[in-house]
Every structure is written in C-alpha cells, then in structure tokens.
C-alpha cells in the first residue's frame, strides 16, 4: 500500500507508507475492507493510489469515523466512495453529506492515473450489491440514494 | 497534436481555455504563477492521497484547501485543531473559485476573490501527499 514512488511495476512496494488500523471489516459476501492510515501522516492524508493485496481500503477521520472507501482491482484504483462531505459537479449536480457519491479512476492519454471529476454519481445497483453491506458496516449512518 | 492535447483533459472538469484565459489576464505575478502551477499539477500530478494547496496554519481564517485526485477541490475550516463544519468538494478549479465563502468566514467573498485579497500568499506548491 503506497504511492506511485514506492510502487514497483513488478508488483508490491519497496516500502510501506500506510499501516492497518483496527481489524478488517468483512461483509457476508466476503468483501473485506481494511482501515489504513499513513505512517507519520496528518489529518489531510488520503488513501493510497495503489493497494497491496486488498480490494477495499477505508479511511478514518480524527474522530474515528470511517469517511471514505477506495476500491482497487489488481492493486490499481477503480472508484472512490465518499460521504463525509457534500460534492458539487461543475454542471450543477450536487450530492449531499451522508449520501455516497462515486468517482472513477482512469488513466489519461499519457497513462497517468486521473480521478474523473466530470462524472461524480450515485452508486449503481451492482456496486450497492457488492460493497453496500461493507460500507454500512464501516459507517451505519450512510445512505446510498438521496 | 490538438487531439492529444484535448485527450489530456478528457476526465477533467477544467479546460485548457480556462487556464489560458486566466494566465493571460492575471493581475499580479503571483496570480499568474498560481494558475500556471495549478495547470501543471492538474495535468501531471496525481493527488490520490491529497495535495495540500492551502494549510489552515497559512491564513488567519483557518481555511484549508485540498486538491483531491486530479481537479477536485475540498475546502474547510480548522479551529483549535478541529474541523468547524464538514468540508465541501467541488469539481474543477474554476468552478471552485466561484464558490461563496460566507459559510466559513461570514462574509460574501468567493474563493477566488479571497485568494486575490492576499495575493495568493500561503499557497503551497510542494505539499502533495503522494510525493511526501
């Protein structure tokens, strides 16, 4: 789990920048989320760009509430699930605090990881089916639809 | 060539034209530097674990600004080490700069105007957590 700088193309990391906090959260469908925090980090840290072996990393705030999830596939980022802040797209569409909004990770024309800022959206039914229980266990207050 | 340039902006809310206009019409050298550096960051620096553009210690209002992912921007306020209200997130720098700060500092001024007032002092260009 780490940044682009530590990630090795052959897989794995030359050093770890994050460590696990608490026990993993396991949903009944087998999806596992690990709460991680940056070693020697600050309140402004986010989740790492690449995972080690986990499908889902979870971010905890200073008060101990889980506030974000990032889904990975083969160590690469796929989507972010956020609910601890309202979000506004440039086109005027808005997402309320406490309701999960989703943003996808993609590679741009130069192969650089980019979080798609143009198309924030609500979770799809498939995403709710796979990750919904995990997110609810992580933070029972969240909602999937407005 | 033009297509390649456009493709770099494919998943971004900001446009190359917005940056070109802002840089050409910058009112101070620091404003020009701000838009040039932000364009460079958005195009070339992923911020998966957040890029601290303004630390709450760097201004009297306790405002912090994070670049998240690529060109999403979060703004919030820290007082005595704690977040005053939930932060808010906006897609795209230019959309973000038009947001009213009344909720956080109790006067009607946009983020862009607030940054201009202090001629962009307190901005960090080397605090991307992905590289720290």
CSV table of C-alpha atoms in Angstrom, one decimal:
chain,number,residue,atom,x,y,z
A,1,UNK,CA,0.0,0.0,0.0
A,2,UNK,CA,1.7,3.2,-1.0
A,3,UNK,CA,2.3,5.9,-3.5
A,4,UNK,CA,3.5,5.8,-7.1
A,5,UNK,CA,7.0,6.4,-5.9
A,6,UNK,CA,7.1,3.3,-3.8
A,7,UNK,CA,5.1,1.0,-6.2
A,8,UNK,CA,7.2,-1.5,-8.2
A,9,UNK,CA,6.0,-2.3,-11.7
A,10,UNK,CA,6.5,-6.0,-10.9
A,11,UNK,CA,4.1,-5.8,-8.1
A,12,UNK,CA,4.4,-4.8,-4.4
A,13,UNK,CA,6.2,-2.0,-2.8
A,14,UNK,CA,9.8,-1.1,-2.0
A,15,UNK,CA,8.5,0.3,1.3
A,16,UNK,CA,5.2,0.8,3.1
A,17,UNK,CA,3.7,4.2,3.7
A,18,UNK,CA,0.5,3.1,5.4
A,19,UNK,CA,-0.4,0.7,8.2
A,20,UNK,CA,-3.6,-1.0,9.1
A,21,UNK,CA,-5.8,0.3,12.0
A,22,UNK,CA,-8.2,-1.9,13.9
A,23,UNK,CA,-9.5,-5.3,12.5
A,24,UNK,CA,-10.6,-5.6,8.9
A,25,UNK,CA,-14.3,-5.3,8.2
A,26,UNK,CA,-15.7,-8.3,6.5
A,27,UNK,CA,-19.1,-8.4,4.7
A,28,UNK,CA,-21.1,-11.6,4.4
A,29,UNK,CA,-20.4,-11.7,0.7
A,30,UNK,CA,-16.7,-12.0,1.5
A,31,UNK,CA,-15.7,-8.4,0.6
A,32,UNK,CA,-13.0,-7.2,3.0
A,33,UNK,CA,-12.2,-3.6,3.8
A,34,UNK,CA,-9.0,-2.6,5.6
A,35,UNK,CA,-8.8,0.6,7.6
A,36,UNK,CA,-5.4,2.2,6.8
A,37,UNK,CA,-3.6,5.3,7.9
A,38,UNK,CA,-0.4,6.9,6.6
A,39,UNK,CA,2.6,6.3,8.8
A,40,UNK,CA,3.7,9.7,10.2
A,41,UNK,CA,0.7,11.2,8.4
A,42,UNK,CA,-1.5,14.2,9.1
A,43,UNK,CA,-5.3,15.0,9.1
A,44,UNK,CA,-5.0,15.9,5.4
A,45,UNK,CA,-3.9,12.5,4.2
A,46,UNK,CA,-6.0,10.4,1.7
A,47,UNK,CA,-5.9,6.8,0.8
A,48,UNK,CA,-3.0,5.4,-1.3
A,49,UNK,CA,-3.1,5.2,-5.1
A,50,UNK,CA,-2.2,1.5,-5.1
A,51,UNK,CA,-3.2,-1.3,-2.7
A,52,UNK,CA,-1.1,-4.1,-1.5
A,53,UNK,CA,-3.4,-7.1,-1.6
A,54,UNK,CA,-6.8,-5.6,-0.5
A,55,UNK,CA,-9.8,-4.9,-2.7
A,56,UNK,CA,-11.0,-2.1,-0.4
A,57,UNK,CA,-9.2,0.4,1.8
A,58,UNK,CA,-11.1,2.6,4.3
A,59,UNK,CA,-10.1,6.0,5.6
A,60,UNK,CA,-10.9,7.0,9.2
A,61,UNK,CA,-11.1,10.6,10.4
A,62,UNK,CA,-9.7,12.2,13.5
A,63,UNK,CA,-12.9,11.2,15.5
A,64,UNK,CA,-12.6,7.6,14.5
A,65,UNK,CA,-15.4,7.6,11.9
A,66,UNK,CA,-14.9,5.9,8.6
A,67,UNK,CA,-15.3,8.6,5.9
A,68,UNK,CA,-14.1,7.2,2.6
A,69,UNK,CA,-13.6,3.9,0.7
A,70,UNK,CA,-11.3,3.2,-2.3
A,71,UNK,CA,-11.8,0.1,-4.4
A,72,UNK,CA,-8.9,-1.5,-6.1
A,73,UNK,CA,-8.5,-4.1,-8.8
A,74,UNK,CA,-5.1,-5.8,-9.2
A,75,UNK,CA,-3.7,-3.1,-6.9
A,76,UNK,CA,-4.9,-0.3,-9.2
A,77,UNK,CA,-7.6,2.2,-8.1
A,78,UNK,CA,-11.1,1.7,-9.5
A,79,UNK,CA,-13.5,4.0,-7.7
A,80,UNK,CA,-13.8,6.2,-4.6
A,81,UNK,CA,-16.9,6.1,-2.4
A,82,UNK,CA,-17.2,9.4,-0.4
A,83,UNK,CA,-19.9,10.5,2.0
A,84,UNK,CA,-18.4,12.8,4.6
A,85,UNK,CA,-18.8,16.0,2.5
A,86,UNK,CA,-21.2,17.5,0.0
A,87,UNK,CA,-19.9,17.4,-3.5
A,88,UNK,CA,-20.8,19.6,-6.5
A,89,UNK,CA,-20.1,18.9,-10.1
A,90,UNK,CA,-19.3,21.7,-12.5
A,91,UNK,CA,-22.6,21.0,-14.3
A,92,UNK,CA,-24.5,21.9,-11.1
A,93,UNK,CA,-25.4,18.4,-9.9
A,94,UNK,CA,-25.0,18.1,-6.2
A,95,UNK,CA,-24.5,15.2,-3.7
A,96,UNK,CA,-25.4,15.6,-0.1
A,97,UNK,CA,-23.4,14.9,3.0
A,98,UNK,CA,-24.1,11.4,4.2
A,99,UNK,CA,-25.1,10.0,0.8
A,100,UNK,CA,-22.4,8.1,-1.0
A,101,UNK,CA,-21.1,9.6,-4.2
A,102,UNK,CA,-18.8,7.8,-6.5
A,103,UNK,CA,-15.9,8.9,-8.6
A,104,UNK,CA,-13.9,6.6,-11.0
A,105,UNK,CA,-10.2,6.4,-11.5
A,106,UNK,CA,-9.0,6.2,-15.1
A,107,UNK,CA,-5.7,6.5,-17.0
A,108,UNK,CA,-5.4,9.6,-19.1
A,109,UNK,CA,-3.8,9.7,-22.6
A,110,UNK,CA,-0.3,9.7,-21.1
A,111,UNK,CA,-1.1,6.7,-18.8
A,112,UNK,CA,-1.3,8.9,-15.7
A,113,UNK,CA,-3.9,8.0,-13.0
A,114,UNK,CA,-6.7,10.5,-13.1
A,115,UNK,CA,-9.8,10.7,-10.9
A,116,UNK,CA,-12.7,11.6,-13.2
A,117,UNK,CA,-14.1,14.8,-11.8
A,118,UNK,CA,-16.7,15.3,-14.5
A,119,UNK,CA,-19.0,12.4,-13.7
A,120,UNK,CA,-19.5,12.1,-9.9
A,121,UNK,CA,-22.6,9.9,-9.5
A,122,UNK,CA,-24.5,7.8,-7.0
A,123,UNK,CA,-23.7,4.1,-6.6
A,124,UNK,CA,-25.1,1.7,-9.1
A,125,UNK,CA,-27.2,-1.3,-8.0
A,126,UNK,CA,-24.3,-3.6,-8.8
A,127,UNK,CA,-22.0,-1.5,-6.6
A,128,UNK,CA,-24.5,-1.5,-3.8
A,129,UNK,CA,-24.9,-5.3,-4.1
A,130,UNK,CA,-21.1,-5.9,-3.8
A,131,UNK,CA,-20.0,-3.1,-1.5
A,132,UNK,CA,-23.1,-1.8,0.2
A,133,UNK,CA,-23.0,-4.1,3.2
A,134,UNK,CA,-19.3,-3.4,3.8
A,135,UNK,CA,-19.9,0.3,3.7
A,136,UNK,CA,-22.8,0.1,6.1
A,137,UNK,CA,-20.7,-1.9,8.5
A,138,UNK,CA,-18.0,0.7,8.2
A,139,UNK,CA,-20.4,3.5,8.8
A,140,UNK,CA,-24.0,2.7,9.5
A,141,UNK,CA,-25.2,6.3,9.0
A,142,UNK,CA,-24.5,6.4,5.3
A,143,UNK,CA,-27.2,6.2,2.6
A,144,UNK,CA,-26.9,5.1,-1.0
A,145,UNK,CA,-29.6,7.2,-2.5
A,146,UNK,CA,-30.8,10.7,-1.7
B,1,UNK,CA,-1.4,17.2,-31.8
B,2,UNK,CA,-4.5,19.0,-30.9
B,3,UNK,CA,-6.4,15.8,-30.2
B,4,UNK,CA,-3.6,14.6,-27.9
B,5,UNK,CA,-3.8,17.9,-26.0
B,6,UNK,CA,-7.6,17.6,-25.7
B,7,UNK,CA,-7.3,14.0,-24.6
B,8,UNK,CA,-5.2,15.0,-21.6
B,9,UNK,CA,-8.2,17.0,-20.4
B,10,UNK,CA,-10.6,14.2,-21.1
B,11,UNK,CA,-11.6,13.4,-17.5
B,12,UNK,CA,-11.1,16.8,-16.1
B,13,UNK,CA,-13.7,19.5,-15.3
B,14,UNK,CA,-11.3,22.3,-16.1
B,15,UNK,CA,-10.4,23.2,-19.7
B,16,UNK,CA,-7.2,24.4,-21.3
B,17,UNK,CA,-9.0,27.5,-22.5
B,18,UNK,CA,-9.9,28.5,-18.9
B,19,UNK,CA,-6.3,28.3,-17.9
B,20,UNK,CA,-5.1,30.2,-20.9
B,21,UNK,CA,-7.5,33.0,-20.2
B,22,UNK,CA,-6.7,33.1,-16.5
B,23,UNK,CA,-2.9,33.2,-17.2
B,24,UNK,CA,-3.2,35.8,-19.9
B,25,UNK,CA,-5.3,38.0,-17.7
B,26,UNK,CA,-3.5,37.5,-14.4
B,27,UNK,CA,-3.4,40.8,-12.4
B,28,UNK,CA,-0.3,40.0,-10.5
B,29,UNK,CA,2.8,37.8,-11.0
B,30,UNK,CA,1.7,35.6,-8.1
B,31,UNK,CA,-1.7,35.1,-9.7
B,32,UNK,CA,0.0,34.1,-13.0
B,33,UNK,CA,2.2,31.6,-11.1
B,34,UNK,CA,-0.8,30.2,-9.3
B,35,UNK,CA,-2.7,29.3,-12.5
B,36,UNK,CA,0.5,28.1,-14.2
B,37,UNK,CA,1.3,25.8,-11.3
B,38,UNK,CA,-2.2,24.6,-10.9
B,39,UNK,CA,-2.5,23.7,-14.6
B,40,UNK,CA,0.8,21.8,-14.3
B,41,UNK,CA,-0.4,20.0,-11.2
B,42,UNK,CA,-3.7,19.0,-12.7
B,43,UNK,CA,-2.1,17.7,-15.9
B,44,UNK,CA,0.9,16.0,-14.4
B,45,UNK,CA,0.5,15.3,-10.6
B,46,UNK,CA,-2.0,12.7,-9.4
B,47,UNK,CA,-3.1,13.6,-5.9
B,48,UNK,CA,-4.6,10.2,-4.7
B,49,UNK,CA,-3.8,11.0,-1.1
B,50,UNK,CA,-4.5,14.7,-1.4
B,51,UNK,CA,-2.4,17.8,-2.3
B,52,UNK,CA,-2.4,20.5,0.4
B,53,UNK,CA,-2.9,23.7,-1.6
B,54,UNK,CA,-3.6,25.9,1.5
B,55,UNK,CA,-2.9,24.7,5.0
B,56,UNK,CA,-5.1,26.1,7.8
B,57,UNK,CA,-2.0,27.5,9.5
B,58,UNK,CA,-1.2,29.6,6.5
B,59,UNK,CA,-4.1,32.1,6.8
B,60,UNK,CA,-5.9,34.0,9.5
B,61,UNK,CA,-9.3,32.4,8.7
B,62,UNK,CA,-8.2,28.8,9.4
B,63,UNK,CA,-9.2,27.8,5.9
B,64,UNK,CA,-7.7,24.8,4.2
B,65,UNK,CA,-7.9,23.8,0.6
B,66,UNK,CA,-7.0,20.3,-0.7
B,67,UNK,CA,-6.7,19.1,-4.3
B,68,UNK,CA,-8.2,15.6,-4.4
B,69,UNK,CA,-7.5,13.1,-7.1
B,70,UNK,CA,-6.9,15.4,-10.0
B,71,UNK,CA,-9.0,18.5,-10.2
B,72,UNK,CA,-11.5,18.2,-7.3
B,73,UNK,CA,-11.0,20.7,-4.6
B,74,UNK,CA,-12.1,20.4,-1.0
B,75,UNK,CA,-12.4,23.4,1.3
B,76,UNK,CA,-13.0,23.5,5.0
B,77,UNK,CA,-12.0,25.3,8.2
B,78,UNK,CA,-10.0,24.2,11.2
B,79,UNK,CA,-10.2,26.0,14.6
B,80,UNK,CA,-8.2,24.8,17.6
B,81,UNK,CA,-7.3,21.7,15.7
B,82,UNK,CA,-10.8,20.6,14.9
B,83,UNK,CA,-12.9,20.9,11.7
B,84,UNK,CA,-15.6,23.6,12.2
B,85,UNK,CA,-18.1,22.2,9.7
B,86,UNK,CA,-17.9,19.4,7.1
B,87,UNK,CA,-15.7,20.3,4.2
B,88,UNK,CA,-17.2,20.8,0.8
B,89,UNK,CA,-15.9,19.4,-2.5
B,90,UNK,CA,-16.1,20.9,-6.0
B,91,UNK,CA,-15.2,19.5,-9.4
B,92,UNK,CA,-12.8,21.8,-11.3
B,93,UNK,CA,-10.6,24.7,-10.1
B,94,UNK,CA,-12.5,27.4,-11.9
B,95,UNK,CA,-15.9,26.2,-10.6
B,96,UNK,CA,-14.3,26.0,-7.1
B,97,UNK,CA,-13.0,29.6,-7.3
B,98,UNK,CA,-16.6,30.9,-7.8
B,99,UNK,CA,-17.8,29.5,-4.5
B,100,UNK,CA,-19.0,31.9,-1.8
B,101,UNK,CA,-17.1,31.6,1.5
B,102,UNK,CA,-19.8,33.1,3.6
B,103,UNK,CA,-20.4,29.8,5.4
B,104,UNK,CA,-16.8,29.6,6.6
B,105,UNK,CA,-15.8,33.2,7.1
B,106,UNK,CA,-19.1,35.0,7.4
B,107,UNK,CA,-18.7,37.5,4.6
B,108,UNK,CA,-19.7,37.2,0.9
B,109,UNK,CA,-16.5,36.7,-1.0
B,110,UNK,CA,-15.7,34.0,-3.5
B,111,UNK,CA,-12.7,31.6,-3.0
B,112,UNK,CA,-11.1,33.3,-6.0
B,113,UNK,CA,-11.6,36.8,-4.5
B,114,UNK,CA,-10.3,35.6,-1.1
B,115,UNK,CA,-7.1,34.3,-2.7
B,116,UNK,CA,-6.7,37.6,-4.7
B,117,UNK,CA,-7.0,39.6,-1.5
B,118,UNK,CA,-3.9,38.0,-0.1
B,119,UNK,CA,-2.2,37.8,-3.5
B,120,UNK,CA,-2.0,34.0,-3.2
B,121,UNK,CA,0.2,34.1,-0.1
B,122,UNK,CA,0.0,30.9,1.9
B,123,UNK,CA,-0.4,28.7,-1.2
B,124,UNK,CA,1.7,25.5,-1.2
B,125,UNK,CA,3.0,24.1,-4.4
B,126,UNK,CA,5.1,21.3,-2.9
B,127,UNK,CA,2.7,19.6,-0.4
B,128,UNK,CA,1.3,16.7,-2.5
B,129,UNK,CA,1.0,13.8,-0.1
B,130,UNK,CA,1.6,11.4,-3.0
B,131,UNK,CA,5.2,12.6,-3.0
B,132,UNK,CA,5.8,13.0,0.7
